[in-house]
Short mmCIF file of C-alpha atoms (C1' of nucleotides) in Angstrom, two decimals:
data_model
loop_
_atom_site.label_atom_id
_atom_site.label_comp_id
_atom_site.label_asym_id
_atom_site.label_seq_id
_atom_site.Cartn_x
_atom_site.Cartn_y
_atom_site.Cartn_z
CA UNK C 1 52.13 187.25 84.47
CA UNK C 2 54.12 184.22 85.41
CA UNK C 3 51.15 182.37 86.81
CA UNK C 4 49.06 182.58 83.66
CA UNK C 5 49.15 178.84 82.93
CA UNK C 6 48.18 178.23 86.46
CA UNK C 7 45.20 180.48 86.60
CA UNK C 8 44.08 178.60 83.49
CA UNK C 9 44.54 175.20 85.04
CA UNK C 10 43.62 175.45 88.67
CA UNK C 11 41.07 178.18 89.02
CA UNK C 12 38.33 175.64 88.54
CA UNK C 13 39.30 174.22 91.88
CA UNK C 14 37.12 175.98 94.42
CA UNK C 15 39.84 176.25 97.03
CA UNK C 16 42.35 177.75 94.65
CA UNK C 17 39.94 180.60 93.99
CA UNK C 18 40.54 181.63 97.56
CA UNK C 19 44.28 182.00 97.01
CA UNK C 20 45.70 185.50 96.82
CA UNK C 21 48.01 186.83 94.14
CA UNK C 22 51.11 185.86 96.07
CA UNK C 23 50.02 182.26 96.42
CA UNK C 24 49.02 182.05 92.78
CA UNK C 25 52.46 183.31 91.89
CA UNK C 26 54.08 180.49 93.87
CA UNK C 27 51.75 178.00 92.21
CA UNK C 28 52.42 179.39 88.73
CA UNK C 29 56.14 178.81 89.06
CA UNK C 30 55.72 175.06 89.56
CA UNK C 31 52.92 174.37 87.16
CA UNK C 32 52.93 172.96 83.59
CA UNK C 33 49.88 172.18 81.51
CA UNK C 34 49.84 169.38 78.90
CA UNK C 35 47.22 167.90 76.57
CA UNK C 36 47.12 164.13 76.00
CA UNK C 37 45.44 162.27 73.15
CA UNK C 38 43.42 159.09 73.62
CA UNK C 39 45.75 156.20 74.42
CA UNK C 40 48.68 158.33 75.60
CA UNK C 41 50.35 157.70 78.93
CA UNK C 42 50.13 160.46 81.55
CA UNK C 43 51.77 158.64 84.46
CA UNK C 44 54.16 155.74 84.05
CA UNK C 45 54.30 152.96 86.64
CA UNK C 46 57.73 152.64 88.28
CA UNK C 47 58.87 156.14 87.33
CA UNK C 48 60.00 158.65 89.95
CA UNK C 49 57.46 161.38 90.47
CA UNK C 50 57.71 164.85 91.92
CA UNK C 51 54.38 166.16 90.68
CA UNK C 52 50.80 166.20 91.77
CA UNK C 53 48.62 166.12 88.67
CA UNK C 54 45.45 168.12 88.41
CA UNK C 55 43.19 166.71 85.69
CA UNK C 56 41.26 169.58 84.12
CA UNK C 57 39.26 167.74 81.47
CA UNK C 58 39.03 164.17 80.21
CA UNK C 59 38.99 160.59 81.49
CA UNK C 60 41.85 158.24 82.37
CA UNK C 61 42.30 154.62 83.39
CA UNK C 62 44.71 153.73 86.19
CA UNK C 63 46.45 150.40 85.66
CA UNK C 64 49.09 148.17 87.15
CA UNK C 65 51.30 145.89 85.09
CA UNK C 66 51.79 143.07 87.54
CA UNK C 67 54.19 140.16 87.26
CA UNK C 68 51.51 137.76 86.08
CA UNK C 69 48.64 139.93 84.88
CA UNK C 70 47.66 143.48 84.04
CA UNK C 71 45.04 145.02 86.28
CA UNK C 72 42.90 148.06 85.62
CA UNK C 73 42.34 149.68 89.00
CA UNK C 74 39.75 152.34 88.25
CA UNK C 75 38.85 155.31 86.10
CA UNK C 76 39.38 158.93 87.10
CA UNK C 77 37.22 161.64 85.60
CA UNK C 78 38.18 165.33 85.52
CA UNK C 79 38.25 167.46 87.53
CA UNK C 80 40.36 165.58 90.06
CA UNK C 81 43.86 165.13 91.45
CA UNK C 82 46.15 162.25 90.47
CA UNK C 83 49.23 160.86 92.16
CA UNK C 84 48.63 162.33 95.59
CA UNK C 85 49.19 159.16 97.63
CA UNK C 86 52.15 158.12 95.54
CA UNK C 87 53.89 161.45 95.61
CA UNK C 88 53.33 162.02 99.32
CA UNK C 89 54.40 158.42 99.98
CA UNK C 90 57.50 156.86 98.51
CA UNK C 91 57.79 158.98 95.33
CA UNK C 92 57.51 156.10 92.86
CA UNK C 93 54.36 155.71 90.79
CA UNK C 94 52.60 152.50 91.70
CA UNK C 95 50.36 152.68 88.67
CA UNK C 96 50.17 154.03 85.14
CA UNK C 97 47.52 156.49 83.99
CA UNK C 98 46.41 156.31 80.34
CA UNK C 99 44.01 158.74 78.65
CA UNK C 100 40.72 157.15 77.51
CA UNK C 101 39.90 160.31 75.60
CA UNK C 102 41.51 163.72 75.01
CA UNK C 103 42.67 164.84 78.44
CA UNK C 104 44.19 168.04 79.80
CA UNK C 105 46.49 167.61 82.77
CA UNK C 106 48.31 170.13 84.90
CA UNK C 107 51.57 169.08 86.59
CA UNK C 108 52.20 170.81 89.91
CA UNK C 109 55.56 170.38 91.60
CA UNK C 110 55.17 168.61 94.94
CA UNK C 111 57.17 171.25 96.80
CA UNK C 112 54.96 174.00 95.48
CA UNK C 113 52.01 171.88 96.47
CA UNK C 114 53.34 171.52 100.02
CA UNK C 115 53.85 175.28 100.23
CA UNK C 116 50.24 175.81 99.24
CA UNK C 117 49.04 173.42 101.92
CA UNK C 118 50.81 175.56 104.50
CA UNK C 119 49.54 178.84 103.12
CA UNK C 120 45.92 177.93 102.47
CA UNK C 121 43.88 175.96 104.99
CA UNK C 122 40.99 175.97 102.50
CA UNK C 123 43.19 174.24 99.97
CA UNK C 124 44.44 171.56 102.35
CA UNK C 125 40.91 170.91 103.56
CA UNK C 126 39.74 170.35 99.99
CA UNK C 127 42.58 167.92 99.40
CA UNK C 128 41.81 165.95 102.54
CA UNK C 129 38.13 165.69 101.67
CA UNK C 130 38.97 164.52 98.14
CA UNK C 131 41.35 161.92 99.50
CA UNK C 132 38.83 160.69 102.03
CA UNK C 133 35.99 160.41 99.53
CA UNK C 134 38.36 158.63 97.22
CA UNK C 135 39.64 156.18 99.76
CA UNK C 136 36.11 155.36 100.84
CA UNK C 137 34.85 154.90 97.30
CA UNK C 138 37.75 152.68 96.30
CA UNK C 139 37.68 150.76 99.50
CA UNK C 140 34.04 149.84 99.20
CA UNK C 141 34.49 148.70 95.64
CA UNK C 142 37.53 146.60 96.46
CA UNK C 143 35.88 144.99 99.44
CA UNK C 144 33.18 143.74 97.10
CA UNK C 145 35.68 142.69 94.48
CA UNK C 146 37.51 140.49 96.97
CA UNK C 147 34.51 138.89 98.58
CA UNK C 148 32.37 138.44 95.49
CA UNK C 149 32.39 135.89 92.73
CA UNK C 150 32.75 137.01 89.15
CA UNK C 151 29.05 137.69 88.55
CA UNK C 152 28.98 140.05 91.54
CA UNK C 153 32.30 141.64 90.64
CA UNK C 154 31.06 142.46 87.17
CA UNK C 155 27.85 143.94 88.62
CA UNK C 156 29.93 146.08 91.02
CA UNK C 157 31.98 147.45 88.16
CA UNK C 158 29.03 148.16 85.89
CA UNK C 159 27.43 150.10 88.74
CA UNK C 160 30.75 151.90 89.19
CA UNK C 161 30.63 153.06 85.57
CA UNK C 162 27.02 154.08 85.90
CA UNK C 163 27.24 155.84 89.28
CA UNK C 164 30.76 157.22 89.46
CA UNK C 165 31.85 157.78 85.87
CA UNK C 166 28.95 158.36 83.49
CA UNK C 167 26.19 159.32 85.94
CA UNK C 168 23.69 157.59 83.68
CA UNK C 169 22.13 154.15 83.20
CA UNK C 170 23.09 154.13 79.54
CA UNK C 171 26.65 154.58 78.28
CA UNK C 172 29.35 153.35 75.91
CA UNK C 173 31.81 151.06 77.71
CA UNK C 174 35.24 152.73 77.70
CA UNK C 175 36.96 149.32 77.66
CA UNK C 176 36.92 146.27 75.43
CA UNK C 177 36.21 142.78 76.79
CA UNK C 178 39.85 142.02 77.59
CA UNK C 179 40.23 145.30 79.47
CA UNK C 180 36.95 144.68 81.26
CA UNK C 181 38.39 141.32 82.33
CA UNK C 182 41.49 143.16 83.60
CA UNK C 183 39.23 145.42 85.66
CA UNK C 184 37.21 142.56 87.13
CA UNK C 185 40.28 140.30 87.46
CA UNK C 186 39.00 137.41 85.44
CA UNK C 187 39.39 136.04 81.92
CA UNK C 188 37.97 137.50 78.73
CA UNK C 189 35.91 134.37 78.10
CA UNK C 190 34.29 134.55 81.51
CA UNK C 191 33.39 138.25 81.05
CA UNK C 192 31.80 137.42 77.75
CA UNK C 193 29.70 134.64 79.27
CA UNK C 194 28.65 136.70 82.28
CA UNK C 195 27.60 139.69 80.19
CA UNK C 196 25.45 137.34 78.12
CA UNK C 197 23.95 135.96 81.31
CA UNK C 198 23.17 139.44 82.69
CA UNK C 199 21.45 140.22 79.38
CA UNK C 200 19.51 136.93 79.40
CA UNK C 201 18.28 137.76 82.90
CA UNK C 202 17.04 141.12 81.49
CA UNK C 203 19.25 143.02 83.95
CA UNK C 204 21.21 144.81 81.23
CA UNK C 205 20.92 145.44 77.51
CA UNK C 206 24.20 145.13 75.70
CA UNK C 207 25.16 145.57 72.06
CA UNK C 208 28.92 145.64 71.55
CA UNK C 209 30.16 148.44 73.77
CA UNK C 210 26.80 150.11 74.14
CA UNK C 211 25.30 149.23 77.50
CA UNK C 212 22.03 150.04 79.24
CA UNK C 213 21.17 149.04 82.78
CA UNK C 214 17.58 147.79 82.71
CA UNK C 215 17.10 146.56 86.27
CA UNK C 216 19.37 148.59 88.50
CA UNK C 217 18.02 147.40 91.85
CA UNK C 218 18.63 143.78 90.85
CA UNK C 219 22.13 144.69 89.70
CA UNK C 220 22.76 146.27 93.11
CA UNK C 221 21.44 143.13 94.74
CA UNK C 222 23.92 141.03 92.79
CA UNK C 223 26.76 143.44 93.56
CA UNK C 224 26.02 143.14 97.27
CA UNK C 225 25.27 139.47 97.58
CA UNK C 226 27.92 137.97 95.38
CA UNK D 1 43.16 173.08 132.82
CA UNK D 2 40.32 172.13 130.56
CA UNK D 3 42.51 170.49 127.98
CA UNK D 4 44.16 168.07 130.39
CA UNK D 5 42.68 164.97 128.76
CA UNK D 6 43.86 166.25 125.50
CA UNK D 7 47.46 166.89 126.39
CA UNK D 8 47.42 163.32 127.69
CA UNK D 9 45.98 161.87 124.54
CA UNK D 10 47.42 163.80 121.65
CA UNK D 11 50.80 165.12 122.67
CA UNK D 12 52.42 162.01 121.25
CA UNK D 13 51.44 163.25 117.84
CA UNK D 14 54.36 165.24 116.49
CA UNK D 15 52.19 167.88 114.85
CA UNK D 16 50.13 168.50 117.95
CA UNK D 17 53.31 169.40 119.77
CA UNK D 18 53.50 172.41 117.50
CA UNK D 19 50.08 173.66 118.63
CA UNK D 20 49.97 176.65 120.96
CA UNK D 21 48.06 176.90 124.22
CA UNK D 22 45.02 178.38 122.50
CA UNK D 23 44.79 175.52 120.01
CA UNK D 24 45.25 172.94 122.72
CA UNK D 25 42.42 174.58 124.58
CA UNK D 26 40.14 174.19 121.55
CA UNK D 27 41.23 170.58 121.18
CA UNK D 28 40.70 169.88 124.87
CA UNK D 29 37.08 170.96 124.71
CA UNK D 30 36.21 168.35 122.08
CA UNK D 31 38.27 165.44 123.28
CA UNK D 32 37.33 162.37 125.36
CA UNK D 33 39.63 159.51 126.26
CA UNK D 34 38.37 155.93 126.74
CA UNK D 35 40.01 152.59 127.48
CA UNK D 36 38.72 149.42 125.75
CA UNK D 37 39.28 145.83 126.80
CA UNK D 38 40.10 143.04 124.34
CA UNK D 39 37.01 142.19 122.31
CA UNK D 40 35.18 145.48 122.92
CA UNK D 41 33.79 147.51 120.04
CA UNK D 42 35.27 150.97 119.50
CA UNK D 43 33.45 151.88 116.29
CA UNK D 44 30.14 150.33 115.21
CA UNK D 45 29.33 149.82 111.55
CA UNK D 46 26.24 151.73 110.44
CA UNK D 47 26.29 154.18 113.35
CA UNK D 48 26.43 157.92 112.81
CA UNK D 49 29.82 159.35 113.68
CA UNK D 50 30.98 162.84 114.50
CA UNK D 51 34.40 161.92 115.88
CA UNK D 52 37.86 161.31 114.61
CA UNK D 53 39.50 158.71 116.81
CA UNK D 54 43.12 158.93 117.80
CA UNK D 55 44.39 155.52 118.94
CA UNK D 56 47.02 156.05 121.63
CA UNK D 57 47.92 152.47 122.49
CA UNK D 58 46.73 149.03 121.41
CA UNK D 59 45.67 147.13 118.31
CA UNK D 60 42.28 146.89 116.60
CA UNK D 61 40.70 144.96 113.74
CA UNK D 62 38.48 146.75 111.24
CA UNK D 63 35.63 144.61 109.96
CA UNK D 64 32.55 144.75 107.76
CA UNK D 65 29.48 142.64 108.38
CA UNK D 66 28.30 142.12 104.84
CA UNK D 67 25.01 140.67 103.71
CA UNK D 68 26.50 137.28 102.96
CA UNK D 69 29.78 137.18 104.85
CA UNK D 70 31.86 138.99 107.45
CA UNK D 71 35.09 140.48 106.20
CA UNK D 72 38.06 141.60 108.24
CA UNK D 73 39.56 144.53 106.37
CA UNK D 74 42.81 145.16 108.20
CA UNK D 75 44.47 145.81 111.54
CA UNK D 76 45.36 149.24 112.85
CA UNK D 77 48.16 149.65 115.37
CA UNK D 78 48.54 152.64 117.68
CA UNK D 79 49.46 155.39 117.30
CA UNK D 80 47.14 156.18 114.42
CA UNK D 81 43.89 157.89 113.45
CA UNK D 82 40.63 156.01 112.86
CA UNK D 83 37.49 157.03 111.04
CA UNK D 84 38.98 159.88 109.04
CA UNK D 85 37.58 158.90 105.62
CA UNK D 86 34.21 157.96 107.06
CA UNK D 87 33.78 161.09 109.13
CA UNK D 88 34.95 163.46 106.40
CA UNK D 89 32.78 161.57 103.91
CA UNK D 90 29.18 160.66 104.55
CA UNK D 91 29.24 160.50 108.39
CA UNK D 92 28.20 156.86 108.69
CA UNK D 93 30.75 154.26 109.79
CA UNK D 94 31.34 151.80 107.00
CA UNK D 95 33.14 149.39 109.29
CA UNK D 96 33.39 148.31 112.90
CA UNK D 97 36.58 148.52 114.94
CA UNK D 98 37.13 145.91 117.65
CA UNK D 99 40.02 145.89 120.13
CA UNK D 100 42.37 142.91 119.76
CA UNK D 101 44.05 143.84 123.04
CA UNK D 102 43.68 146.59 125.65
CA UNK D 103 43.38 149.78 123.65
CA UNK D 104 43.26 153.46 124.58
CA UNK D 105 41.30 155.67 122.22
CA UNK D 106 40.74 159.39 122.15
CA UNK D 107 37.56 160.72 120.55
CA UNK D 108 37.99 164.13 118.93
CA UNK D 109 34.91 165.97 117.71
CA UNK D 110 35.02 166.43 113.93
CA UNK D 111 34.34 170.16 114.18
CA UNK D 112 37.21 170.63 116.59
CA UNK D 113 39.30 168.59 114.22
CA UNK D 114 38.38 170.81 111.29
CA UNK D 115 39.27 173.90 113.32
CA UNK D 116 42.68 172.43 114.03
CA UNK D 117 43.28 171.76 110.36
CA UNK D 118 42.71 175.43 109.67
CA UNK D 119 44.87 176.64 112.52
CA UNK D 120 47.84 174.31 112.12
CA UNK D 121 49.39 173.60 108.71
CA UNK D 122 51.74 171.13 110.44
CA UNK D 123 48.77 169.21 111.71
CA UNK D 124 46.96 169.05 108.38
CA UNK D 125 50.13 168.02 106.61
CA UNK D 126 50.60 165.13 109.04
CA UNK D 127 47.01 164.01 108.44
CA UNK D 128 47.42 164.09 104.67
CA UNK D 129 50.63 162.09 104.80
CA UNK D 130 49.00 159.52 107.10
CA UNK D 131 46.03 159.21 104.77
CA UNK D 132 48.24 158.87 101.71
CA UNK D 133 50.46 156.21 103.25
CA UNK D 134 47.38 154.41 104.39
CA UNK D 135 45.62 154.51 101.06
CA UNK D 136 48.74 153.31 99.29
CA UNK D 137 49.33 150.48 101.76
CA UNK D 138 45.73 149.29 101.60
CA UNK D 139 45.51 149.70 97.90
CA UNK D 140 48.53 147.55 97.18
CA UNK D 141 47.28 144.83 99.48
CA UNK D 142 43.81 144.83 97.97
CA UNK D 143 45.12 144.76 94.42
CA UNK D 144 46.89 141.55 95.28
CA UNK D 145 43.90 140.15 97.10
CA UNK D 146 41.72 140.60 94.05
CA UNK D 147 44.11 139.27 91.46
CA UNK D 148 45.58 136.40 93.45
CA UNK D 149 44.34 132.96 94.23
CA UNK D 150 44.00 131.87 97.83
CA UNK D 151 47.60 130.72 98.29
CA UNK D 152 48.83 134.14 97.18
CA UNK D 153 46.21 135.97 99.24
CA UNK D 154 47.27 134.16 102.37
CA UNK D 155 50.92 134.96 101.66
CA UNK D 156 50.03 138.63 101.18
CA UNK D 157 48.28 138.75 104.54
CA UNK D 158 51.02 136.94 106.44
CA UNK D 159 53.50 139.44 105.02
CA UNK D 160 51.12 142.21 106.09
CA UNK D 161 51.24 140.96 109.68
CA UNK D 162 54.99 140.63 109.57
CA UNK D 163 55.79 143.93 107.86
CA UNK D 164 53.04 146.31 108.91
CA UNK D 165 51.80 145.07 112.27
CA UNK D 166 54.44 143.11 114.19
CA UNK D 167 57.62 144.25 112.42
CA UNK D 168 59.07 140.79 112.98
CA UNK D 169 59.25 137.42 111.20
CA UNK D 170 57.92 135.66 114.28
CA UNK D 171 54.64 136.52 115.98
CA UNK D 172 51.43 135.19 117.52
CA UNK D 173 48.54 135.38 115.07
CA UNK D 174 45.94 137.82 116.44
CA UNK D 175 43.12 135.88 114.73
CA UNK D 176 41.83 132.33 114.80
CA UNK D 177 41.42 130.25 111.64
CA UNK D 178 37.87 131.44 110.96
CA UNK D 179 38.88 135.09 111.34
CA UNK D 180 41.91 134.49 109.15
CA UNK D 181 39.52 133.12 106.55
CA UNK D 182 37.44 136.31 106.89
CA UNK D 183 40.57 138.36 106.26
CA UNK D 184 41.60 136.37 103.19
CA UNK D 185 37.99 135.97 102.00
CA UNK D 186 37.94 132.22 101.84
CA UNK D 187 36.67 129.34 103.98
CA UNK D 188 38.13 128.08 107.24
CA UNK D 189 38.89 124.69 105.71
CA UNK D 190 40.85 126.20 102.85
CA UNK D 191 42.90 128.36 105.25
CA UNK D 192 43.71 125.29 107.26
CA UNK D 193 44.87 123.37 104.19
CA UNK D 194 46.90 126.25 102.78
CA UNK D 195 48.70 126.90 106.07
CA UNK D 196 49.65 123.22 106.16
CA UNK D 197 50.89 123.48 102.60
CA UNK D 198 53.00 126.57 103.37
CA UNK D 199 54.51 124.66 106.31
CA UNK D 200 55.16 121.55 104.18
CA UNK D 201 56.98 123.74 101.67
CA UNK D 202 59.17 124.99 104.57
CA UNK D 203 58.07 128.57 103.91
CA UNK D 204 56.57 129.04 107.37
CA UNK D 205 56.65 127.28 110.74
CA UNK D 206 53.27 127.16 112.43
CA UNK D 207 52.11 125.75 115.75
CA UNK D 208 48.60 126.83 116.64
CA UNK D 209 48.70 130.61 116.58
CA UNK D 210 52.47 130.88 116.84
CA UNK D 211 53.90 131.63 113.42
CA UNK D 212 57.43 132.06 112.08
CA UNK D 213 58.27 133.06 108.53
CA UNK D 214 61.16 130.84 107.45
CA UNK D 215 61.57 131.77 103.79
CA UNK D 216 60.44 135.36 103.41
CA UNK D 217 61.64 135.91 99.85
CA UNK D 218 59.69 132.88 98.66
CA UNK D 219 56.62 134.13 100.52
CA UNK D 220 56.97 137.47 98.74
CA UNK D 221 57.30 135.61 95.47
CA UNK D 222 54.01 133.81 96.15
CA UNK D 223 52.32 137.03 97.23
CA UNK D 224 53.33 138.68 93.94
CA UNK D 225 52.76 135.85 91.49
CA UNK D 226 49.52 134.46 92.74
"C1'" DA N 1 35.81 115.63 136.75
"C1'" DA N 2 32.23 115.38 133.43
"C1'" DA N 3 29.70 117.69 130.07
"C1'" DA N 4 29.23 121.25 126.78
"C1'" DA N 5 30.92 124.41 123.48
"C1'" DG N 6 34.08 126.05 120.39
"C1'" DG N 7 38.14 125.54 117.40
"C1'" DT N 8 40.81 122.75 114.05
"C1'" DG N 9 42.11 119.25 110.49
"C1'" DT N 10 40.91 116.24 106.64
"C1'" DG N 11 38.45 113.29 103.14
"C1'" DA N 12 34.70 113.28 99.56
"C1'" DT N 13 31.85 115.73 96.58
"C1'" DT N 14 30.20 119.69 94.08
"C1'" DA N 15 30.40 124.18 91.99
"C1'" DA N 16 32.85 127.99 89.90
"C1'" DT N 17 36.17 129.54 86.90
"C1'" DA N 18 40.46 129.18 84.06
"C1'" DT N 19 42.32 127.43 80.07
"C1'" DC N 20 42.46 125.67 75.46
"C1'" DA N 21 40.75 125.51 70.84
"C1'" DC N 22 38.47 127.36 67.22
"C1'" DA N 23 34.83 129.84 64.60
"C1'" DA N 24 32.33 134.06 63.68
"C1'" DA N 25 32.03 138.95 63.64
"C1'" DA N 26 33.84 143.50 63.58
"C1'" DT N 27 37.36 146.71 62.44
"C1'" DC N 28 41.36 148.36 60.12
"C1'" DC N 29 43.87 149.44 56.16
"C1'" DA N 30 45.88 149.61 51.49
"C1'" DT X 1 36.38 146.77 47.98
"C1'" DG X 2 38.66 142.87 49.77
"C1'" DG X 3 42.11 140.90 52.56
"C1'" DA X 4 44.35 141.15 57.05
"C1'" DT X 5 44.01 141.84 61.79
"C1'" DT X 6 41.74 142.24 65.97
"C1'" DT X 7 37.92 141.36 68.87
"C1'" DT X 8 34.36 138.45 70.53
"C1'" DG X 9 31.57 134.18 71.50
"C1'" DT X 10 31.25 129.36 72.71
"C1'" DG X 11 32.09 124.32 73.50
"C1'" DA X 12 35.15 120.95 75.94
"C1'" DT X 13 38.22 120.04 79.59
"C1'" DA X 14 41.11 120.95 83.68
"C1'" DT X 15 41.90 123.28 87.95
"C1'" DT X 16 40.71 125.61 92.08
"C1'" DA X 17 38.18 126.29 95.99
"C1'" DA X 18 33.53 125.88 98.38
"C1'" DT X 19 30.67 122.90 100.79
"C1'" DC X 20 29.42 118.95 103.49
"C1'" DA X 21 30.44 115.58 106.92
"C1'" DC X 22 32.75 114.11 110.71
"C1'" DA X 23 36.55 113.21 114.04
"C1'" DC X 24 39.63 115.05 117.28
"C1'" DC X 25 41.32 118.39 120.37
"C1'" DT X 26 41.11 122.39 123.58
"C1'" DT X 27 38.80 125.41 126.56
"C1'" DT X 28 34.96 126.71 129.38
"C1'" DT X 29 31.18 125.72 132.37
"C1'" DT X 30 28.77 123.36 135.91
#
DNA sequence: AAAAAGGTGTGATTAATATCACAAAATCCA
DNA sequence: TGGATTTTGTGATATTAATCACACCTTTTT
């Protein structure tokens, strides 16, 4: 069947399960699945895009190469959609997406995607909810990033890893110190000093990239209050 | 007819025009129109919410009262939707919305709203596009806010007024110096000094709240490079 | 009109963070 | 294994912006 690759890639999405054979056929015709190794680029900033990307498995970092510094915007963990705002907006990718580990991505043509929205109210509702949750999550984090000083920004991002990405108080940082600085928008030296300080205060335990949050409520305090 | 208030409030929305009489009837049953004076609160941070708000006319500021400082997040100009991410997410308003001038708002019950999404693909498509544009616009601004220093942050926000709110290079600032500081996340004194500096560099002309952008390309340069 | 309250500008001082310079540690690779 | 390369930590210094203090101006209130 022509929609074989699609039933592989999208059936994990609850809403897609509700699609009938006809809809799956439409989807299948505009759908390509690709596997990316760690470090490979899935979306390239500045490139024209006509695809929504459904991430089946894996973890990516979204980043912007600005005129005076590189910024890491956030992680995205499968399963999720990528590129929705960009593709619905002005068609040019505003960020790059790079795999942090082996990642399987499914490229769905935007026109096929629009067709599906019209055919399946379930599907469009799922997309809206995902977008809303996403906007809210990102918004809250960015509000804190802007209003906080570095110590608070770092706390916010460590909690982000713990609560949104790894769902655990103990994990291996997916970024080195320079990349962590690019996420927090500060310098590598400052990150290094602040991590040491958080460890001295017995709020975290850190050994290289291995990190454990010891006093989560205090870390939340710092994230909130600056 | 029972949906009179609704045909008043929502018919300006292109997608709603495509709704039939039955759908309008559903909408009308969950729709209340209210007029707010300058300074009045439309949405209250922390309150439970079960409404999507359609702003018919006017201008509002969205703000967060944080634990250690107040932040003004952005303006929203009619016509637009308010509270979509919050209401679809965890039901509690993450921000307050305060009218900056006389504003007409239409409260649509979230369940009615969900019904409409299912009934009208046109309607849900319009919502998704609005959300996407919004997320993109906010995201780009916040990325710059985080990575820039104050001079660049101020430039970014003046451009935001010019390009997104007033669609003109000359306008009356809707905020006083303290509020401007809350938007840029800095202190009143710093805002005052930086505005003077921008004027000395002949990039803007400022007299009280009346502002004119003289050298827009240079302002964009500053917004991009920090 | 006088008094009170709020908004704005500016100098002096302090605190936070970036930058520079270099050493130590970890990782890669032939 | 040993040398090369990359990553990380840390002191010294420079820069940026917050804070404090106060004067001046505008608007509101009585």
